[in-house]
mmCIF file of C-alpha atoms and ligand atoms in Angstrom:
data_model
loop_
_atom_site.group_PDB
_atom_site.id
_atom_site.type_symbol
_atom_site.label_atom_id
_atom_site.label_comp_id
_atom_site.label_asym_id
_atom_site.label_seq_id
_atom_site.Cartn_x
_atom_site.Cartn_y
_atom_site.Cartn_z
ATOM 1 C CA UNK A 511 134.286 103.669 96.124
ATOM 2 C CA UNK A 512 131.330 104.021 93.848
ATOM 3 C CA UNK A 513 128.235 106.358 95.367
ATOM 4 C CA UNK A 514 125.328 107.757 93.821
ATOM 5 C CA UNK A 515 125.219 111.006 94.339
ATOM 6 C CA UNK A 516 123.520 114.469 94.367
ATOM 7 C CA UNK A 517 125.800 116.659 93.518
ATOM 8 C CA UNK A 518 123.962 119.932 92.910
ATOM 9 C CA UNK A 519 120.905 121.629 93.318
ATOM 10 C CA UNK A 520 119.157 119.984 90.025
ATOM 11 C CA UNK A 521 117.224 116.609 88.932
ATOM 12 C CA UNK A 522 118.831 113.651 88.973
ATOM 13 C CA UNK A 523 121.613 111.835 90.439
ATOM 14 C CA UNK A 524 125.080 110.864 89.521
ATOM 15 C CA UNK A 525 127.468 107.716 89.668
ATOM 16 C CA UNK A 526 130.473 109.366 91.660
ATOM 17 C CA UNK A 527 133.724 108.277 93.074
ATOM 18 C CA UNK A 528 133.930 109.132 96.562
ATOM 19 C CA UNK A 529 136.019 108.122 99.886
ATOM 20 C CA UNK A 530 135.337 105.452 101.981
ATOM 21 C CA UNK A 531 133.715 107.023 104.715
ATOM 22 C CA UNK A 532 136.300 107.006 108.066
ATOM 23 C CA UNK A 533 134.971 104.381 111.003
ATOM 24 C CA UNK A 534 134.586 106.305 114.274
ATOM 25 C CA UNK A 535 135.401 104.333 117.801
ATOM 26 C CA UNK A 536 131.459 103.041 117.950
ATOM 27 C CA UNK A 537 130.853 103.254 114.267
ATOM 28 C CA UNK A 538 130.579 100.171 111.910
ATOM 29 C CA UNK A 539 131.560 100.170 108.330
ATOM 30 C CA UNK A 540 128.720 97.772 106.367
ATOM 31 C CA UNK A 541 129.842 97.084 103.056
ATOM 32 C CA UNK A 542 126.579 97.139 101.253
ATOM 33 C CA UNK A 543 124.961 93.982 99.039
ATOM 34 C CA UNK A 544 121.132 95.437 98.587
ATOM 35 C CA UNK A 545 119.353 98.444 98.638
ATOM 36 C CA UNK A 546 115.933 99.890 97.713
ATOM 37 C CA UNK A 547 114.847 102.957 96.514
ATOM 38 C CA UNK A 548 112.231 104.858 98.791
ATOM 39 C CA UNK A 549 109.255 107.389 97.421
ATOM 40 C CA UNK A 550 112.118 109.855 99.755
ATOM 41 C CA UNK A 551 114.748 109.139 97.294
ATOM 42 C CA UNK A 552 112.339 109.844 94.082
ATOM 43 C CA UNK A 553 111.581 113.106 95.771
ATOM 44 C CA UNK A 554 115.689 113.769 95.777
ATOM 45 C CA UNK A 555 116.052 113.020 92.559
ATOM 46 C CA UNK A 556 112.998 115.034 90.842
ATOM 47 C CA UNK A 557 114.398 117.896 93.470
ATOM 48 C CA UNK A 558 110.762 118.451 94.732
ATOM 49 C CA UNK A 559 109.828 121.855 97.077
ATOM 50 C CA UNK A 560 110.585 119.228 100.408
ATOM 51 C CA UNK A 561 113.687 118.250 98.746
ATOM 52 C CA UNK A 562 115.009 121.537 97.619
ATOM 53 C CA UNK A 563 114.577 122.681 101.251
ATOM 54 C CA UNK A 564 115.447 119.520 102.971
ATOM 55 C CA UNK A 565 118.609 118.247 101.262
ATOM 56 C CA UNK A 566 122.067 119.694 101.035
ATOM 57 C CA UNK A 567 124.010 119.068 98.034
ATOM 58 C CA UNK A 568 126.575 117.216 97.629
ATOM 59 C CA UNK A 569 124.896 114.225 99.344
ATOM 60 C CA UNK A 570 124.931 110.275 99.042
ATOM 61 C CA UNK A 571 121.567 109.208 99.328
ATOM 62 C CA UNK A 572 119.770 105.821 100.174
ATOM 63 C CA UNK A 573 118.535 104.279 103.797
ATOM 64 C CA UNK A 574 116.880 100.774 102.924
ATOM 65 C CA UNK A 575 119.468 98.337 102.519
ATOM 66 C CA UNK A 576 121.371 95.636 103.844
ATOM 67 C CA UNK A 577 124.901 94.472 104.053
ATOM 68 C CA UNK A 578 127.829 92.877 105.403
ATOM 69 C CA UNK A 579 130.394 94.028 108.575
ATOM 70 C CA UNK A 580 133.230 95.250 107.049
ATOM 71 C CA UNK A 581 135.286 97.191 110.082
ATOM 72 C CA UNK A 582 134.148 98.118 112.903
ATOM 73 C CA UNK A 583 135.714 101.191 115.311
ATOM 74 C CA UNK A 584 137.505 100.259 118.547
ATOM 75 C CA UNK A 585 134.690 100.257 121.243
ATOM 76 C CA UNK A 586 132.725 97.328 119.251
ATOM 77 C CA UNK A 587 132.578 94.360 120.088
ATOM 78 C CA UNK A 588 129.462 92.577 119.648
ATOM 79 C CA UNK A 589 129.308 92.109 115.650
ATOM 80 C CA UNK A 590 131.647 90.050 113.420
ATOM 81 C CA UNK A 591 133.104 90.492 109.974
ATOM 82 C CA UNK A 592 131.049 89.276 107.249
ATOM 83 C CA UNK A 593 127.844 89.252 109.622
ATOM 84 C CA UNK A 594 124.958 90.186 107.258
ATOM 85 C CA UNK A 595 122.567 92.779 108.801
ATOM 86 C CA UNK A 596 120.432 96.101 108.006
ATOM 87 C CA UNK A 597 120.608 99.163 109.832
ATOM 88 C CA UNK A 598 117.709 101.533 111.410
ATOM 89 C CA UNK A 599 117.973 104.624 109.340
ATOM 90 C CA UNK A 600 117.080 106.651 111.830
ATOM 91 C CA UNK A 601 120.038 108.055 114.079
ATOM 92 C CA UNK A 602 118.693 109.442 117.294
ATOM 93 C CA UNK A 603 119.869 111.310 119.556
ATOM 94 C CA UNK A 604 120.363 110.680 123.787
ATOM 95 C CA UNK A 605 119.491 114.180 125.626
ATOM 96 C CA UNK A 606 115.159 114.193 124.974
ATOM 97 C CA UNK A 607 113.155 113.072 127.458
ATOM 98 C CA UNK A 608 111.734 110.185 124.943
ATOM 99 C CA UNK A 609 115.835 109.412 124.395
ATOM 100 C CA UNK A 610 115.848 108.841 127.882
ATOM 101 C CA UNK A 611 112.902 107.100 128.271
ATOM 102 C CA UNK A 612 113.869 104.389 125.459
ATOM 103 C CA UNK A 613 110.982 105.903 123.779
ATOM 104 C CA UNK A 614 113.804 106.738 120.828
ATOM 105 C CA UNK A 615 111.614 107.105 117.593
ATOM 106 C CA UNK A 616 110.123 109.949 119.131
ATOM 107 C CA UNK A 617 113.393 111.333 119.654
ATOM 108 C CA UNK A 618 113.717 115.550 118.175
ATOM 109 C CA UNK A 619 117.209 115.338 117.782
ATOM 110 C CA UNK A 620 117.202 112.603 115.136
ATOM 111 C CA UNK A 621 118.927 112.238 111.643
ATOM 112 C CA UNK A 622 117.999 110.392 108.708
ATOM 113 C CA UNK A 623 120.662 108.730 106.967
ATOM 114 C CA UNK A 624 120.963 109.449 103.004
ATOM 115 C CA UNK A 625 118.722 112.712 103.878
ATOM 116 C CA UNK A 626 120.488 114.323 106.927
ATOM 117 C CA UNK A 627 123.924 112.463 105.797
ATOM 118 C CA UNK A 628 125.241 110.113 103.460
ATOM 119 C CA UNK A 629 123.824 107.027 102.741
ATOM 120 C CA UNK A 630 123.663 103.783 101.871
ATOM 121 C CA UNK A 631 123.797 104.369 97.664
ATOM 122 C CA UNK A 632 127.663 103.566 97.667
ATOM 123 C CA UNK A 633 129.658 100.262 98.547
ATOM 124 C CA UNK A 634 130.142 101.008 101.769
ATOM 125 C CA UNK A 635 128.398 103.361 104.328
ATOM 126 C CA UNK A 636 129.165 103.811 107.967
ATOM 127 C CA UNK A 637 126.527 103.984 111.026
ATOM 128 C CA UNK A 638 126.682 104.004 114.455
ATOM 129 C CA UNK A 639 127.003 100.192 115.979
ATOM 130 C CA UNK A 640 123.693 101.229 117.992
ATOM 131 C CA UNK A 641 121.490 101.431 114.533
ATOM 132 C CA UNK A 642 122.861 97.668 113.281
ATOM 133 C CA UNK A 643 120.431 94.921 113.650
ATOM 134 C CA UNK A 644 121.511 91.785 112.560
ATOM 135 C CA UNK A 645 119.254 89.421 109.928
ATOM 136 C CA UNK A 646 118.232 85.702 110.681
ATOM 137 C CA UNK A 647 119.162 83.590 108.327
ATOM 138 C CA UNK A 648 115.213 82.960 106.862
ATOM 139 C CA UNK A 649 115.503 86.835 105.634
ATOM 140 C CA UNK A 650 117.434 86.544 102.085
ATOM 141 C CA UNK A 651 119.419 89.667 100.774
ATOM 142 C CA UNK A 652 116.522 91.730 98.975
ATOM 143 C CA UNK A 653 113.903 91.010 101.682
ATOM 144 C CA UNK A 654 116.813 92.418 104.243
ATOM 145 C CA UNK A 655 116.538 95.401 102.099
ATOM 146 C CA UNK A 656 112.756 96.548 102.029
ATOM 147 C CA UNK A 657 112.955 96.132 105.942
ATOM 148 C CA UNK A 658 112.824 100.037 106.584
ATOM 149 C CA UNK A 659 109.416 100.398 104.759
ATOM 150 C CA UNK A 660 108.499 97.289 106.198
ATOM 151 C CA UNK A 661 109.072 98.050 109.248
ATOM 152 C CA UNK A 662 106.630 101.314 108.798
ATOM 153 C CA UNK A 663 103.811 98.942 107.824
ATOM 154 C CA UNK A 664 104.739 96.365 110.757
ATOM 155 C CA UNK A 665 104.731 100.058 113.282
ATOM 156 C CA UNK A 666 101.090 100.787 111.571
ATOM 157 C CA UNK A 667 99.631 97.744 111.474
ATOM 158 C CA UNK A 668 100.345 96.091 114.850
ATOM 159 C CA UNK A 669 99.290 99.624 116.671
ATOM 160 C CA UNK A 670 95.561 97.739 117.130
ATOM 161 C CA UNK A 671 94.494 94.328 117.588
ATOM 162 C CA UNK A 672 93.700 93.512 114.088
ATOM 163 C CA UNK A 673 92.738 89.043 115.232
ATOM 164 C CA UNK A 674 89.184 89.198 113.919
ATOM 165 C CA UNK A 675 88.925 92.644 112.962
ATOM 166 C CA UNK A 676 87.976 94.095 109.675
ATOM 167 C CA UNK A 677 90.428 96.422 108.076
ATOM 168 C CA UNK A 678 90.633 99.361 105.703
ATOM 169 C CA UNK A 679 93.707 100.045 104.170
ATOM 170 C CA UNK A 680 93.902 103.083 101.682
ATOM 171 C CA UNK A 681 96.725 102.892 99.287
ATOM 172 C CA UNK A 682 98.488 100.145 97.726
ATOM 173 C CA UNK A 683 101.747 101.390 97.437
ATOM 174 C CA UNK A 684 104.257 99.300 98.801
ATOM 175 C CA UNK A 685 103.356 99.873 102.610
ATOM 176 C CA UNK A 686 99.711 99.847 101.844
ATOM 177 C CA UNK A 687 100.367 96.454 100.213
ATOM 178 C CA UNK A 688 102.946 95.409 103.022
ATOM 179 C CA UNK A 689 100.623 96.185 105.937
ATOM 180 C CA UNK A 690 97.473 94.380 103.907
ATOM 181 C CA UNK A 691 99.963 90.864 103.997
ATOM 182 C CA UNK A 692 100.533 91.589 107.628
ATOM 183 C CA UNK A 693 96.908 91.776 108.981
ATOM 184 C CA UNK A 694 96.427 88.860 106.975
ATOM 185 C CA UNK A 695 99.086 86.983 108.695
ATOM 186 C CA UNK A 696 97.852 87.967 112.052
ATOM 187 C CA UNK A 697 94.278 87.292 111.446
ATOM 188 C CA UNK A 698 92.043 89.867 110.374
ATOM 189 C CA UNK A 699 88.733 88.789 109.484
ATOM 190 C CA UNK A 700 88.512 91.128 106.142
ATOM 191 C CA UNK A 701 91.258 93.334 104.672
ATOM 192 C CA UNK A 702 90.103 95.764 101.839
ATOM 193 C CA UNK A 703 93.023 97.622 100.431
ATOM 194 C CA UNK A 704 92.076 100.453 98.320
ATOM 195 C CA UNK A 705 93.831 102.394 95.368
ATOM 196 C CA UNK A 706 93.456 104.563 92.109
ATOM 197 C CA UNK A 707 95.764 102.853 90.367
ATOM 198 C CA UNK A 708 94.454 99.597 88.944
ATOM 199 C CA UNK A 709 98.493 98.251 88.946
ATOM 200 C CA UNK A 710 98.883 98.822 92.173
ATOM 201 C CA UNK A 711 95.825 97.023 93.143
ATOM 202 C CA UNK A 712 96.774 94.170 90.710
ATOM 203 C CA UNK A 713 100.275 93.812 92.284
ATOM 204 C CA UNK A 714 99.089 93.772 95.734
ATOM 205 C CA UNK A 715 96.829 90.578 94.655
ATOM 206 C CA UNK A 716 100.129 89.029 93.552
ATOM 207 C CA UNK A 717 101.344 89.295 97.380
ATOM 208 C CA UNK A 718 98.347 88.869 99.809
ATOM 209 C CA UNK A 719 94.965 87.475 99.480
ATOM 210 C CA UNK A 720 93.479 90.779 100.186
ATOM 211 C CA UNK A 721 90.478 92.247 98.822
ATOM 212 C CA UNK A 722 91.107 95.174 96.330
ATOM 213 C CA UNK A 723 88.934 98.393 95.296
ATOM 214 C CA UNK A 724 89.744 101.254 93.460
ATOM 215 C CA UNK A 725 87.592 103.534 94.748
ATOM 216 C CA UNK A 726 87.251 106.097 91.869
ATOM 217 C CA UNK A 727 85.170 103.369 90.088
ATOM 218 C CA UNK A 728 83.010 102.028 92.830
ATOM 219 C CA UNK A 729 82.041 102.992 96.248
ATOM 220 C CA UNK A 730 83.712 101.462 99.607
ATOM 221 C CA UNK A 731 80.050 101.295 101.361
ATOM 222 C CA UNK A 732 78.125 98.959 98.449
ATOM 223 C CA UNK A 733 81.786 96.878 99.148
ATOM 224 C CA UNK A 734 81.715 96.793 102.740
ATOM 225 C CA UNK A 735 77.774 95.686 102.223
ATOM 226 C CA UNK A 736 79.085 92.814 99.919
ATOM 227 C CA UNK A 737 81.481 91.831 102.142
ATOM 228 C CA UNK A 738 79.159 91.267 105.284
ATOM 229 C CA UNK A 739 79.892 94.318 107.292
ATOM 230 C CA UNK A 740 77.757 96.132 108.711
ATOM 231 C CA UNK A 741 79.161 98.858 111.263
ATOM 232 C CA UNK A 742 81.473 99.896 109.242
ATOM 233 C CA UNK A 743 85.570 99.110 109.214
ATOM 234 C CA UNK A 744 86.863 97.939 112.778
ATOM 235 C CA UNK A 745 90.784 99.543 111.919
ATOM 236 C CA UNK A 746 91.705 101.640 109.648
ATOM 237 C CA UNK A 747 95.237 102.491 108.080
ATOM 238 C CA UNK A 748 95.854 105.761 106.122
ATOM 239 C CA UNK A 749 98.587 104.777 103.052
ATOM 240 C CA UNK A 750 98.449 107.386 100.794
ATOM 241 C CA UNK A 751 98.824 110.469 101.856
ATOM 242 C CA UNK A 752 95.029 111.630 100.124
ATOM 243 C CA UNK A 753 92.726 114.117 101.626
ATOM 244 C CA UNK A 754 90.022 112.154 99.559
ATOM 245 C CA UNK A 755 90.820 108.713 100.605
ATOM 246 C CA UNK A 756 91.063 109.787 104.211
ATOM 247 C CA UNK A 757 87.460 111.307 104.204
ATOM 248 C CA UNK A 758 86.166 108.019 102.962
ATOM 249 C CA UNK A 759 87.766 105.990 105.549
ATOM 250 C CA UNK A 760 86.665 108.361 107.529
ATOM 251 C CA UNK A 761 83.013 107.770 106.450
ATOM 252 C CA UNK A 762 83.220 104.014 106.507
ATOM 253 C CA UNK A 763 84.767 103.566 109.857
ATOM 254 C CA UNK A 764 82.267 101.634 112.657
ATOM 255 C CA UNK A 765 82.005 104.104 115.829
ATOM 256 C CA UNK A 766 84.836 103.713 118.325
ATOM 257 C CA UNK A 767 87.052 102.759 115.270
ATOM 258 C CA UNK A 768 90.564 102.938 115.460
ATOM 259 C CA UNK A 769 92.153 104.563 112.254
ATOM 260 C CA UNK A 770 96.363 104.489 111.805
ATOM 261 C CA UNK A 771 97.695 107.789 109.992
ATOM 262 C CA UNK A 772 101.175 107.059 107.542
ATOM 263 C CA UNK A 773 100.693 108.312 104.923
ATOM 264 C CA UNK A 774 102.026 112.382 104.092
ATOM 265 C CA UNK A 775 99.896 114.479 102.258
ATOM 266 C CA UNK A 776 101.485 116.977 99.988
ATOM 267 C CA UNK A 777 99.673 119.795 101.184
ATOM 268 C CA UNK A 778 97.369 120.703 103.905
ATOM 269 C CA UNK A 779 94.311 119.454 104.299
ATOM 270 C CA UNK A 780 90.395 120.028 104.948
ATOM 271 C CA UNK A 781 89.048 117.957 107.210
ATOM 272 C CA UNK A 782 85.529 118.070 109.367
ATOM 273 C CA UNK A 783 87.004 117.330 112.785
ATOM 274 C CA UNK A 784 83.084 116.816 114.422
ATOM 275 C CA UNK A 785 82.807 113.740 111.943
ATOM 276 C CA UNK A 786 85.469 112.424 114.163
ATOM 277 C CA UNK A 787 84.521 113.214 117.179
ATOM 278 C CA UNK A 788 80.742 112.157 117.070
ATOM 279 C CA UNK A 789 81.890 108.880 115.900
ATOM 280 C CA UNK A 790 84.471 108.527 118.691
ATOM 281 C CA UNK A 791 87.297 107.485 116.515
ATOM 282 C CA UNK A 792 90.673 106.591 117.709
ATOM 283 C CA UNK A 793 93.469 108.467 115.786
ATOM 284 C CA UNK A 794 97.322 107.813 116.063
ATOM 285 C CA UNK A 795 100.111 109.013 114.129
ATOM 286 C CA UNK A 796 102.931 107.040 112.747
ATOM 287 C CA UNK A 797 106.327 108.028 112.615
ATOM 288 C CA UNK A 798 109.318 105.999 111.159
ATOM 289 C CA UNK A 799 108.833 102.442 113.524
ATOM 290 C CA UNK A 800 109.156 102.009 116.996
ATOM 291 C CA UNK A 801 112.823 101.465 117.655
ATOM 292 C CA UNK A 802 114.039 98.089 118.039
ATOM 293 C CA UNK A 803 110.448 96.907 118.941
ATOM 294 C CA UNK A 804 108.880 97.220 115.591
ATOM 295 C CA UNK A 805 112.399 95.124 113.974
ATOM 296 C CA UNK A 806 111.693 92.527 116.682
ATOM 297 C CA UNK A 807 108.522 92.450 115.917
ATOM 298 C CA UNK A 808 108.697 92.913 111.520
ATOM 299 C CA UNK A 809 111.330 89.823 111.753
ATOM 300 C CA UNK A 810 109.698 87.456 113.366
ATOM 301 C CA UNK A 811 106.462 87.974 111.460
ATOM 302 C CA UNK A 812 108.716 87.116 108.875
ATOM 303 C CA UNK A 813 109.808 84.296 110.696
ATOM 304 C CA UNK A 814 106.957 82.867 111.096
ATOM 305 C CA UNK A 815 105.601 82.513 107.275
ATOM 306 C CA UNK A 816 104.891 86.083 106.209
ATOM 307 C CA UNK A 817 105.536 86.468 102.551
ATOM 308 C CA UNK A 818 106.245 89.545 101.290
ATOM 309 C CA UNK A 819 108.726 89.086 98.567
ATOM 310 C CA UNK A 820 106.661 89.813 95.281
ATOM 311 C CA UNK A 821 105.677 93.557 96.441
ATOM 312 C CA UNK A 822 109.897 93.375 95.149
ATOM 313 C CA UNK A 823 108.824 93.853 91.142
ATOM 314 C CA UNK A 824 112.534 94.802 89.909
ATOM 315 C CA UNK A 825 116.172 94.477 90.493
ATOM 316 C CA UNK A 826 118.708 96.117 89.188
ATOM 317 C CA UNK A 827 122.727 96.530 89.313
ATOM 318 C CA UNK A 828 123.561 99.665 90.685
ATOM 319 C CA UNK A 829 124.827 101.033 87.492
ATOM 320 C CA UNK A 830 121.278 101.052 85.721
ATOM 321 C CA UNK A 831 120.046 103.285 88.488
ATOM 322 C CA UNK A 832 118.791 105.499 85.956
ATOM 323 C CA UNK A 833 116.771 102.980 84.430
ATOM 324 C CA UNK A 834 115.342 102.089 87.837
ATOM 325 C CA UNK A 835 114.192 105.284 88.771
ATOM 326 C CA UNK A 836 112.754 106.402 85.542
ATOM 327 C CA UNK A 837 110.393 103.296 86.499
ATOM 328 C CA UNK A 838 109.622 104.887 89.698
ATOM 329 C CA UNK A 839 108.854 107.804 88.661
ATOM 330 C CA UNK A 840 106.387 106.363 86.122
ATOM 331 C CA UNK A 841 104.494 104.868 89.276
ATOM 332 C CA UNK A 842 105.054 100.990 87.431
ATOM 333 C CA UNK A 843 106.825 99.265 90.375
ATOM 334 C CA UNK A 844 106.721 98.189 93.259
ATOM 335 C CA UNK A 845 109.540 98.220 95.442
ATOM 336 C CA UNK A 846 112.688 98.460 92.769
ATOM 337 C CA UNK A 847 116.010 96.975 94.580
ATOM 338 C CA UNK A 848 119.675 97.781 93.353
ATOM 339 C CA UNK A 849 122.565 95.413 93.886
ATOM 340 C CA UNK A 850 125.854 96.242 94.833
HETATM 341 P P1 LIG B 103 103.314 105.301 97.374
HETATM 342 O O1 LIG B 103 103.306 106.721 96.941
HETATM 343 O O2 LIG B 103 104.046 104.287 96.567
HETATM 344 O O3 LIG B 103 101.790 104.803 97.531
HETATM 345 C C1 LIG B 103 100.714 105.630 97.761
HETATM 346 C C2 LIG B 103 99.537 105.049 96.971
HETATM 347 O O4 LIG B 103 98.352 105.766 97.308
HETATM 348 C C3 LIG B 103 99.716 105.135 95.448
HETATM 349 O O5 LIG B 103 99.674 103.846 94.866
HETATM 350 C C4 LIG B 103 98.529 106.020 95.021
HETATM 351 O O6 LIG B 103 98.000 105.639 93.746
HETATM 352 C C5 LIG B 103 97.540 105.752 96.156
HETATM 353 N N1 LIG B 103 96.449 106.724 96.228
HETATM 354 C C6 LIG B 103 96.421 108.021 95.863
HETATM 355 N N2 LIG B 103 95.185 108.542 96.048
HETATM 356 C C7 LIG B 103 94.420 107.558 96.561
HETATM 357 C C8 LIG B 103 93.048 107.474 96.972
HETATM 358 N N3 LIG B 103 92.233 108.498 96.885
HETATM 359 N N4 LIG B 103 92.604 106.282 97.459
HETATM 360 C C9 LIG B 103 93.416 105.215 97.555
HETATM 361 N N5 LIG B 103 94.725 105.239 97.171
HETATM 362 C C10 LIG B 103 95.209 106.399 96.689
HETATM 363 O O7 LIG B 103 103.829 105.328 98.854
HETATM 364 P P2 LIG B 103 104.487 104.245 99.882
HETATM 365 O O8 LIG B 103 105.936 104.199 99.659
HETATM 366 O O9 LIG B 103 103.710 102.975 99.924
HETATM 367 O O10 LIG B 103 104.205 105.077 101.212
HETATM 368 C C11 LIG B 103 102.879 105.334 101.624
HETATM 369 C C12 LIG B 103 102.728 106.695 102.240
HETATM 370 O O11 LIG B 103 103.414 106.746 103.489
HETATM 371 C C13 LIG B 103 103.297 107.868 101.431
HETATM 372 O O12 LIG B 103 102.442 108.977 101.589
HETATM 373 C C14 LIG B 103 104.636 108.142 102.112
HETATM 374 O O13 LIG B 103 105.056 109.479 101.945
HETATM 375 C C15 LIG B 103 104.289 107.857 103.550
HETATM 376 N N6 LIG B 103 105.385 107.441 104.443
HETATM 377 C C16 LIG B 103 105.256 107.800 105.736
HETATM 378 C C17 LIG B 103 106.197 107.378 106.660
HETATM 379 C C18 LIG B 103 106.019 107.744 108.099
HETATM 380 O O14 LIG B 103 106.962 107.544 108.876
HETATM 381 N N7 LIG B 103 104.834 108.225 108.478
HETATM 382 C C19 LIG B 103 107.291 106.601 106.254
HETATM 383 C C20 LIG B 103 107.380 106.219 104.914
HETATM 384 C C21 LIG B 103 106.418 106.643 104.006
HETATM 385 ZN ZN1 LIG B 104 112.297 104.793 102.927
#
């Protein structure tokens, strides 16, 4: 079968001919329609200090996709061939206390497909039967294929009440953008979505009606003023990864505030911790999305009217995978899909 893979320790990735990957007894083989290339992925290719470190050579990558049943190993039973579904990426493990608990993204003794082991860049990958979930029929083939970093914005954004609130969301990359349609959708009074990159901000007005800033040309407090507000932001969700942008949320928050943190910064950062305390701000982390809660939850927003499908900008066949990236890395897309 065809697989995109990294080979060796270098840039870049290459079309290979591999082996089907062999079906254990609770395994499923998916044979793959859609997939989606993740900010992880451009890190593989550009072989980054996290990816040099992280990834072992040769590898498959990819974990947003979607897919048919192809085979599935002898102790499954509930899935049929041809059944379209997409897969949690996330393989954990069943020995940690939060494994036991059913509290499994917190799992330590999880693996990330297409970063721990091969993924779903080929025409066929393989996963255990416990990762599968299976997609409703309102959820067409490229939306089935975004649902990972969906799901991360559907884990962020539904951590707080957001009915009534008003929401800061810094960075409009596709999760930023994602998580603005969301509180939208669920009724947030006013959603300002902030980012440095005027595309970005332009693209996210093509999928939500949320309010946009770039905040390196005008300040977040003379916008909250114009918009009515005058505590400060009721939630807040971190997007992207920036010491600066996290300050200014930071700044802008109402006291009591609950604040959402996703995105990774790229290097440590200085923050004045009694800011946060003397305005009594809630702070959680997100990890990954809260497994199978967060899928129950991401589908039936989607269900129920949620449009998401323009933060999709291009789609490709697998074969122009070079073509797709090189967009990537020149930050001028949004989420970029390849078909198998
Ligand atoms: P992305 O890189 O496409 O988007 C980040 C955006 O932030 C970019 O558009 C960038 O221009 C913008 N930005 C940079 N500085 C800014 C500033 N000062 N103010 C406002 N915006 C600013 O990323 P994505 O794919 O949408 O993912 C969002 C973040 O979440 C990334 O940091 C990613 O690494 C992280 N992530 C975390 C998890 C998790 O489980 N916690 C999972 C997936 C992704
Ligand atoms: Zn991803």
């Amino acid at each position: 079968m065809k697989a995109l893979v990294k080979e060796k320790a270098e840039i870049g990735l290459h079309l290979k001919d591999v082996e089907v990957p062999k079906v254990g007894d609770n395994d499923v083989l998916i044979k793959v329609k859609s997939t989606a290339i993740c900010g992880t992925d451009l890190h593989i290719w550009n072989w980054d200090s996290w990816a040099s470190k992280a990834i072992k050579p040769p590898l498959t990558l990819g974990h947003e996709f979607m897919g048919t049943i192809h085979k599935v190993g002898t102790n499954v039973d509930r899935f049929r061939i041809g059944e379209r579904v997409s897969v949690e990426s996330h393989i954990v493990g069943n020995r940690s206390r939060n494994a036991r608990a059913g509290r499994l993204h917190l799992d330590p003794d999880t693996i990330n497909l297409g970063v721990d082991r091969n993924g779903a860049f080929a025409e066929f990958v393989c996963v255990p039967q416990s990762n599968i979930v299976p997609l409703p029929d309102e959820v067409n083939d490229s939306i089935g294929s975004i649902l990972d970093p969906f799901g991360n914005a559907v884990h962020a954004s539904l951590s707080f009440d957001l009915a009534g609130e008003d929401v800061l969301i810094t960075g409009a990359g596709p999760i930023g953008i994602m998580s603005a349609a969301i509180a939208i959708h669920v009724g947030a009074r006013n959603v300002l979505l902030t980012d440095i990159n005027d595309e970005r901000l332009k693209l996210a007005k093509k999928v939500c009606a949320t309010e946009v800033l770039n905040p390196s040309k005008s300040s977040i407090k003379d916008k909250m003023e114009e918009m009515g507000l005058r505590e400060g932001f009721d939630v807040g969700l971190e997007m992207s990864g920036s010491e600066i942008a996290l300050k200014d949320m930071i700044q802008n928050m109402m006291m009591g505030g609950n604040i959402a943190l996703l995105g990774l910064p790229s290097t440590p950062i200085n923050l004045d911790i009694s800011e946060i305390i003397f305005k009594a701000l809630n702070i959680k982390a997100i990890y990954g999305r809260e497994i199978f809660e967060t899928w129950y939850k991401g589908l039936a927003l989607l269900q129920s009217g949620l449009d998401i499908k323009n933060v999709i900008t291009h789609e490709f066949h697998y074969s122009d995978y070079e073509k797709a990236f090189d967009l990537l890395n020149q930050g001028k897309a949004g989420k970029v899909i390849l078909k198998w």
